[in-house]
Structures are given as C-alpha cells and as structure tokens.
Tab-separated table of C-alpha atoms in Angstrom:
chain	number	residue	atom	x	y	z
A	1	UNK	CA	94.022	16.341	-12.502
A	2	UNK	CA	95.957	15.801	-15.435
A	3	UNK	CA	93.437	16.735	-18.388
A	4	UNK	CA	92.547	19.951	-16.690
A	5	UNK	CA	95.607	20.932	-15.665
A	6	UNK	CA	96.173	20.496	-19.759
A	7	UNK	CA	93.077	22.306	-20.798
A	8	UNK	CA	94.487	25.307	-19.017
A	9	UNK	CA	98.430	25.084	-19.666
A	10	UNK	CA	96.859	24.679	-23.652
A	11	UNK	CA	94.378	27.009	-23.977
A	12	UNK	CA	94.997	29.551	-21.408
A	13	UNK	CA	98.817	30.050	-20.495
A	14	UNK	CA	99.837	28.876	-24.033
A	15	UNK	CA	97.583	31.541	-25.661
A	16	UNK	CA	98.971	34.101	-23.666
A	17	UNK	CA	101.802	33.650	-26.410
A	18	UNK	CA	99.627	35.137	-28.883
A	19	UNK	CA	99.819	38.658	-27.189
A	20	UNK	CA	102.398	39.067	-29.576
A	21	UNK	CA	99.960	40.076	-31.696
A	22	UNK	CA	98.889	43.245	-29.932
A	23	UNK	CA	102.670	44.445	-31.039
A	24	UNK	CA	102.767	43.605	-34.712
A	25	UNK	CA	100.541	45.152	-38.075
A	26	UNK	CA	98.835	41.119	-38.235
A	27	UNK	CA	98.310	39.827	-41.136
A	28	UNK	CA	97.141	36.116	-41.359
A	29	UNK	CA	98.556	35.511	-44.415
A	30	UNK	CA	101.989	36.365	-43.333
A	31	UNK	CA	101.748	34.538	-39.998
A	32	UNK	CA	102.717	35.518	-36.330
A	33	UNK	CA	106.365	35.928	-37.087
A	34	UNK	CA	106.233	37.217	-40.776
A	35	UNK	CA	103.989	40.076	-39.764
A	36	UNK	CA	105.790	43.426	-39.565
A	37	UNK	CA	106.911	44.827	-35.869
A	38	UNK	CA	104.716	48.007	-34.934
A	39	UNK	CA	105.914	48.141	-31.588
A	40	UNK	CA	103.528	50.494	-29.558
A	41	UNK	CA	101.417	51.701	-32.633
A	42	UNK	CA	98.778	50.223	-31.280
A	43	UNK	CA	98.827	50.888	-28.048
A	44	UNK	CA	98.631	54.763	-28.865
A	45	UNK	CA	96.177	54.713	-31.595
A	46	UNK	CA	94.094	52.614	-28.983
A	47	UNK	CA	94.644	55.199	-26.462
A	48	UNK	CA	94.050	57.805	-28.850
A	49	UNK	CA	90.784	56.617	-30.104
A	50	UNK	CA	87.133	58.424	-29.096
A	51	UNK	CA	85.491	55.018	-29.513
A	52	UNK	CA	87.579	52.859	-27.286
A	53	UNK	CA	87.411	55.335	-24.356
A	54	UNK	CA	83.624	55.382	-25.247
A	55	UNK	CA	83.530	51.118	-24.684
A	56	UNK	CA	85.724	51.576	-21.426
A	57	UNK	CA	83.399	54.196	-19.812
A	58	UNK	CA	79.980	51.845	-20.980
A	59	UNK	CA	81.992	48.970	-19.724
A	60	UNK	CA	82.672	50.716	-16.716
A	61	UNK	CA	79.160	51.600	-16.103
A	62	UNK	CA	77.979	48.641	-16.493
A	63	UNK	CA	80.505	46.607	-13.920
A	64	UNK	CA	80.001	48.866	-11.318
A	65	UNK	CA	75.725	48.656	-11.528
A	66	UNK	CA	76.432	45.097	-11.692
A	67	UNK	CA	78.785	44.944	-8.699
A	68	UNK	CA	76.433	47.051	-7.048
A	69	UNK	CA	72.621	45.636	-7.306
A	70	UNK	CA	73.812	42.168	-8.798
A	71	UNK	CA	76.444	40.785	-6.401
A	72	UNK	CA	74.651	41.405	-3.074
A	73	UNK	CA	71.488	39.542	-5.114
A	74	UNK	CA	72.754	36.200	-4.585
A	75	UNK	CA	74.187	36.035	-1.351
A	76	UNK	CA	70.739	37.686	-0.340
A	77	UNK	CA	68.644	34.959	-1.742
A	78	UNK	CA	71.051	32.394	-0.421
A	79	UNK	CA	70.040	33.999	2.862
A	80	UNK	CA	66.349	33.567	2.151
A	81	UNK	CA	66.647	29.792	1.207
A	82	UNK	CA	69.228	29.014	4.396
A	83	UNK	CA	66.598	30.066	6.461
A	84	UNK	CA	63.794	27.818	5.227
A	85	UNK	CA	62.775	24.614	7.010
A	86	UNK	CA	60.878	22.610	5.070
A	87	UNK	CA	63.696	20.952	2.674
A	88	UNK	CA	60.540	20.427	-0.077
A	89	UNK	CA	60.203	23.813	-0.761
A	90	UNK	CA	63.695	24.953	-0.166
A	91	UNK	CA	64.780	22.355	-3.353
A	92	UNK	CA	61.929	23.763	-5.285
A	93	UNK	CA	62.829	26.923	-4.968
A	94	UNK	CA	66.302	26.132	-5.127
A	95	UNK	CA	65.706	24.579	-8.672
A	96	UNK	CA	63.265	27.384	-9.906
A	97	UNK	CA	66.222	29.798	-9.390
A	98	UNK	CA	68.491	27.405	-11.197
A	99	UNK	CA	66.881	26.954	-14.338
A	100	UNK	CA	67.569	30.116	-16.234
A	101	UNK	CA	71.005	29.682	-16.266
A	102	UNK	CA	71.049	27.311	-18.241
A	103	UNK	CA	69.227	29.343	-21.303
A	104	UNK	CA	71.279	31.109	-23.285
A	105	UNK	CA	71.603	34.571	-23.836
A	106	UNK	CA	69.755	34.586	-27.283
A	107	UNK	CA	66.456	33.184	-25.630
A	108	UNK	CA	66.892	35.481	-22.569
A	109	UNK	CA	67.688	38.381	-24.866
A	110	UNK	CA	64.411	37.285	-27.286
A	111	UNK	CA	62.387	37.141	-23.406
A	112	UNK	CA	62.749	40.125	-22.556
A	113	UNK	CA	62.057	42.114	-26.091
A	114	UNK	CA	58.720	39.609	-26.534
A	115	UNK	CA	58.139	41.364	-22.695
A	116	UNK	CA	59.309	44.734	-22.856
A	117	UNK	CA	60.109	45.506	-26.343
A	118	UNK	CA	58.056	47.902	-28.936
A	119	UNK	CA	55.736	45.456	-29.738
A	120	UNK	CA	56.455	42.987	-26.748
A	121	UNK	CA	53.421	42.512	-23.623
A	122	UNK	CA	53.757	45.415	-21.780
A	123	UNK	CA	53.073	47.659	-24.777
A	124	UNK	CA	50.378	45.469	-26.149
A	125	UNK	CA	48.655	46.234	-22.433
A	126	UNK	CA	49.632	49.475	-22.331
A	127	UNK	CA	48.114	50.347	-25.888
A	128	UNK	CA	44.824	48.121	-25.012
A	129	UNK	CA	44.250	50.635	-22.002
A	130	UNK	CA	44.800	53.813	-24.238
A	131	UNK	CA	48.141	54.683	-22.293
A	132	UNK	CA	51.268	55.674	-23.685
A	133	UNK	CA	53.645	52.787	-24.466
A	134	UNK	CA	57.561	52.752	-24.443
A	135	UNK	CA	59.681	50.918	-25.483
A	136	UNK	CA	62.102	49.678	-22.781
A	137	UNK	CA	64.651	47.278	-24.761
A	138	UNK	CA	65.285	50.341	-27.768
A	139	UNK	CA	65.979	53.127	-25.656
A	140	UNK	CA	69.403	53.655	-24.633
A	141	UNK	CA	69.259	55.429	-22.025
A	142	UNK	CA	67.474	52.484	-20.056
A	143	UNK	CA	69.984	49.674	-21.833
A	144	UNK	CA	72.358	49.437	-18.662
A	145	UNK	CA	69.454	49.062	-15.760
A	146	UNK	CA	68.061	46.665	-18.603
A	147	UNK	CA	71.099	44.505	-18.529
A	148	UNK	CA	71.268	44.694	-15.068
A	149	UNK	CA	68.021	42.745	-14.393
A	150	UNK	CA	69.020	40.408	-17.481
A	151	UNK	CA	72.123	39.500	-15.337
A	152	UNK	CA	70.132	39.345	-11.727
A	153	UNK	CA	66.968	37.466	-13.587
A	154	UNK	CA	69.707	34.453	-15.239
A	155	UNK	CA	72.264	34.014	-12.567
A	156	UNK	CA	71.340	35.314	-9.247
A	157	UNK	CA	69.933	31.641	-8.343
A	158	UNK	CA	73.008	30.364	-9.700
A	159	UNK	CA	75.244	32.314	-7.932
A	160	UNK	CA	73.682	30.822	-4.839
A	161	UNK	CA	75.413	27.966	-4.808
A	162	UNK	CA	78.829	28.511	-3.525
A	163	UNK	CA	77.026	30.854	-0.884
A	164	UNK	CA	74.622	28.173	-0.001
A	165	UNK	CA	77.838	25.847	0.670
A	166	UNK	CA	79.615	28.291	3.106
A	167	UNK	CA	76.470	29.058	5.059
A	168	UNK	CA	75.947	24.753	5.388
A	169	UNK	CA	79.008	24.803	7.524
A	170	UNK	CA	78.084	26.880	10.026
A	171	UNK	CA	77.833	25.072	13.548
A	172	UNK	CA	73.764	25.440	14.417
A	173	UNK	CA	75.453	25.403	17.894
A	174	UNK	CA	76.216	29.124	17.455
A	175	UNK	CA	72.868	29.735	16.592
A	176	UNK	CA	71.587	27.957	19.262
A	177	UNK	CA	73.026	29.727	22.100
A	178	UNK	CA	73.235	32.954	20.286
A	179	UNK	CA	69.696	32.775	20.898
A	180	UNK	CA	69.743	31.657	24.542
A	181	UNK	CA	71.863	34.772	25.311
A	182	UNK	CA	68.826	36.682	23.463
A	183	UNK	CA	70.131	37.301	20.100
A	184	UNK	CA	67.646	38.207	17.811
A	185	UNK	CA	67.528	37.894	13.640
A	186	UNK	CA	69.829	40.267	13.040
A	187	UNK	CA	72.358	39.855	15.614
A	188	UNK	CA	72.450	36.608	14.800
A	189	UNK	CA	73.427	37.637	11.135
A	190	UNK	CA	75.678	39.882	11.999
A	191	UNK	CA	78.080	38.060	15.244
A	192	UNK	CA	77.231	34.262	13.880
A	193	UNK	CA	76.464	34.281	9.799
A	194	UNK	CA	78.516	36.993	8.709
A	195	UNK	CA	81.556	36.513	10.156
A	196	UNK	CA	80.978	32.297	8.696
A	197	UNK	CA	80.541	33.137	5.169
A	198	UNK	CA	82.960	36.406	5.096
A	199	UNK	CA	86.223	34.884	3.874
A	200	UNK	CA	84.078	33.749	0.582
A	201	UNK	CA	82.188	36.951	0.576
A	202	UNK	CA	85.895	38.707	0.170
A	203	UNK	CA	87.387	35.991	-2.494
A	204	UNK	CA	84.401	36.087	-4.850
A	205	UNK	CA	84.704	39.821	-4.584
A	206	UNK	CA	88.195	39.804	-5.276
A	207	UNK	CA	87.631	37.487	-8.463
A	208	UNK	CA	85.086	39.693	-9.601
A	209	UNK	CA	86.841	42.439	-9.439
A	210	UNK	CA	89.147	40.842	-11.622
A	211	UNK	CA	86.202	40.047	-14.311
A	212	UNK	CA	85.104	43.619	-13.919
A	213	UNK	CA	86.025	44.765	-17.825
A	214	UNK	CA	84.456	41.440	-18.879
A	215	UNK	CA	79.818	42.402	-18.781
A	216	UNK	CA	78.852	39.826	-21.069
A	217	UNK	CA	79.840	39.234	-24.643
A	218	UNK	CA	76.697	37.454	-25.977
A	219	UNK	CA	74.674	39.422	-24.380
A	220	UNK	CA	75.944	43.034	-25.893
A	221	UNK	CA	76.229	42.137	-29.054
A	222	UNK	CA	72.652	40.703	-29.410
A	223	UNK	CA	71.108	43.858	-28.361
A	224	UNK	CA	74.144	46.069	-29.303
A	225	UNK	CA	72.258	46.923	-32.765
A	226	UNK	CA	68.969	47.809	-30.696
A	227	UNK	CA	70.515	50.954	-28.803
A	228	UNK	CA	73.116	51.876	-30.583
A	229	UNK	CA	77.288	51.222	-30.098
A	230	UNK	CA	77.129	54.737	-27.942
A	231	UNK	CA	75.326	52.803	-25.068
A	232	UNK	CA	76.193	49.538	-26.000
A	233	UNK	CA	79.746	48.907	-27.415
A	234	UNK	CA	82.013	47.707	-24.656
A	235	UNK	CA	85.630	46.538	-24.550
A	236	UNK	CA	84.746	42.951	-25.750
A	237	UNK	CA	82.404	43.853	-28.617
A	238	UNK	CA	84.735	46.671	-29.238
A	239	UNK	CA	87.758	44.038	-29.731
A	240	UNK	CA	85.180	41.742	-31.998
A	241	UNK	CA	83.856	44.147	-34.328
A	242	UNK	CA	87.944	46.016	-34.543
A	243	UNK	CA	89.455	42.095	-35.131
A	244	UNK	CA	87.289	39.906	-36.279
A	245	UNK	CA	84.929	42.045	-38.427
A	246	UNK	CA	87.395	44.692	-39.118
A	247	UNK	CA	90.615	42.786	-39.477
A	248	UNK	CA	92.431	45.488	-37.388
A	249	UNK	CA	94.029	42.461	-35.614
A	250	UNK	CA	97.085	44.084	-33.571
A	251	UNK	CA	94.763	46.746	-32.605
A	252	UNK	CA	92.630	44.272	-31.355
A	253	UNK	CA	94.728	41.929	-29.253
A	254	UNK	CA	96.073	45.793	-28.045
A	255	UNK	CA	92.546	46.474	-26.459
A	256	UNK	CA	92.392	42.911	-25.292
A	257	UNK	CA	95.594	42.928	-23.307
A	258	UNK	CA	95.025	45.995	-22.066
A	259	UNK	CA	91.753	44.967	-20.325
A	260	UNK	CA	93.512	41.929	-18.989
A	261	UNK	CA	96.370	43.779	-17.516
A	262	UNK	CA	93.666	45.983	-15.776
A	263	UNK	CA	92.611	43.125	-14.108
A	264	UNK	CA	95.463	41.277	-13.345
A	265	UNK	CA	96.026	44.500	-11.393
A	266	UNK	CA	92.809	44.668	-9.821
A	267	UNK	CA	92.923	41.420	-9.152
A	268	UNK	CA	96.477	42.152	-7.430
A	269	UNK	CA	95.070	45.036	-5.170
A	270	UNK	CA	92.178	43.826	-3.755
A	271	UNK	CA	93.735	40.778	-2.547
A	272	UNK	CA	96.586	43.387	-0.965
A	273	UNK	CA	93.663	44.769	0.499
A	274	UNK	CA	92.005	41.930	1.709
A	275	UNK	CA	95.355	40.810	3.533
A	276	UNK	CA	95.327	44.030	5.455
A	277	UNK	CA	92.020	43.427	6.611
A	278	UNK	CA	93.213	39.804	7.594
A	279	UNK	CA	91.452	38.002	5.358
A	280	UNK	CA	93.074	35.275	3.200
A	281	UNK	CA	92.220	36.292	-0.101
A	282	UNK	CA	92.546	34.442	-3.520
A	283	UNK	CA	96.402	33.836	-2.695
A	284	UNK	CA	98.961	34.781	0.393
C-alpha cells in the first residue's frame, strides 16, 4: 500500500498546501511566501465577476444533463449485458463498449467534427441530397447535448464495470424462486436486482455528486474555440485560461478552491442523506 498511499499524501493532501495561493497577489518570481497577502481580494473580485458566474451556470448545465441522461446510461447497459447468456457475445460486447475509453479526447473530439461538423459526413450527405446542412459541432446552442453524447459514446461501457461487479454477486437463487412465485422481468428487477446493486447505485452517486463542477477539461477546451467561451467556458477552463494563460494566479487558485469546497460539501450532504435513507454511503 505504501507507494499509493505516497502518491496521494504527495500529490494530493500535500498540494492542498498550495491553496495559499488563492489568498496572496502570486507572483512566481517572488515565491509562495514572498508574494504579497491580498486576503479576500480574490474571493470578491471572483464573486464579482460576469464571466465566472457565466462558467458556473455552463458548468452547471452541463453536470446536471450529464447526471441526468449519462449516469443512468451505464448501469442500463450493465443491465443489458447481465442478462445475456451466451458468455461469447456478452465479452464481445463487453469489449466493444470498452474500447473508446481508452481514446483520448482529441481523437473523440476530431470524430465527431469529421461526423457532424461543417464539412464533416452528415453535411457532405445532406448537401449531396440538396437539403439544408447544419452544422452541429459550431453551434452553441447544441454544444451541451453535444457533449453529452461525447461523454455517453466514451465512457458509458466503461462505467459498466463496477455495475457489472455488484450485479455478479447476486444469489441466482433469488431469481430462481422469484420466478417460481411468478415474478416476472420487472418484478424481478425491482424486489431482487435493485435492492442488490442499490448501496453502489447510492455511493457512485454520492461521488459524483462530488465531481459535479468538474465536466471535462480536455474536452472543453478543444472545442471551447468552436462555440464560443459563452457556451463553453466552465470553471476549469475558466481557472486555465485566468492562471495559466493569464497569470492572474491568486484569482485562479480562488476559483479553484471554491469549486472544491462546493464539493466537499456536496459530497458531505448527500452522504447525510444517504444515511437517513439507511444506506451506508461513502463514509459513516
């Protein structure tokens, strides 16, 4: 346990250190400790700002579509592939779903403008049959379903996995004389498979919840210049193009501690929630 219980004292509670930064005027020539104190400056120019309320509301957007049509997506498919006898196809399938994961976001991103872009396969169709083209990847007010369905196409087969796991423990015993006492499908599901694979349906939830201000770096800033920073900027690009390309460091690491104490908290109340419902949660 030892080398990743130091990857994450190193690079995860000893960053938190740097925080520091979301306090001071940074400079990097002066170092953490020579830079000057600015106390809550940041904070209220950060709150005070048009553009980083506009990155919260896109980034809020966004997390709640995915929450919405991605989560359910791979507990769904999981579903699917649990009920499929013949092991063959079931690891085909299995492995078909797999695969884009492991492409990263500039091919996915370059995918879907060769499919859907201005110039991409469904225009060339379109323009062959004398219809009206559009151009789905540009237009911002289609960029958040868009991303959406990036999301669901690259890691809904992926997120299968841990699903997959709970629903392999499941006694086939309950099964089996659910359906001698004339259970159907569905009632199965709902008395016998639900109640099985609940307690991880509530913890990914809750840890997903706690993600919810985090929608994908990569994959904003590749297409942010497409649409547009009103439809595309969210807190994470936001806190890139304010730090790294601006230099506005402390107002930077400002935005980027605020989004983590958001969801620390969320993170905090769901699982409060989840114990009142008498489930364990991430933690008792």
């Amino acid at each position: 346990m030892f080398p990743g219980v130091a990857y994450f004292l190193l690079f995860h509670y000893g960053a938190l250190a740097g925080n520091v930064i979301a306090f001071k005027e940074y400079v990097p020539f002066d170092g953490l400790w020579g830079s000057p104190w600015a106390g809550s400056g940041n904070f209220r120019r950060m709150f005070e700002d048009g553009a980083f309320w506009d990155a919260v509301l896109n980034t809020l957007w966004i997390a709640v579509l995915q929450l919405v049509f991605y989560f359910p997506v791979p507990l769904g498919l999981a579903l699917l592939l649990h009920t499929l006898t013949w092991s063959s196809v079931r690891r085909f399938v299995q492995s078909v779903a797999y695969l884009p994961h492991f492409i990263s976001w500039v091919i996915v991103v370059a995918l879907f403008q060769q499919v859907l872009g201005d110039t991409g396969l469904l225009n060339s169709g379109l323009s062959g049959a004398g219809l009206h083209t559009v151009d789905i990847v540009g237009d911002p007010d289609a960029f958040k379903p868009l991303v959406v369905a990036q999301v669901i196409w690259k890691d809904a087969g992926w997120g299968t996995i841990i699903f997959l796991a709970a629903l392999a423990q499941v006694d086939e015993q309950q099964y089996e004389a659910a359906a001698i006492d004339g259970a159907g499908p569905w009632r199965r599901f709902w008395h016998v498979t639900l109640p099985a694979i609940r307690p991880v349906v509530v913890l990914l939830l809750i840890m997903r919840l706690g993600d919810i201000l985090s929608v994908g770096f990569e994959q904003m800033l590749l297409q942010r210049d497409a649409v547009g920073p009103q439809a595309a900027e969210v807190i994470d690009t936001f806190v890139y193009y304010q730090g790294i390309v601006g230099g506005d460091y402390g107002f930077a690491a400002a935005a980027g501690l605020f989004k983590g104490l958001v969801g620390a908290l969320l993170v905090y109340a769901a699982n409060k929630v989840a114990h009142r419902l008498g489930e364990q949660g991430v933690y008792r």
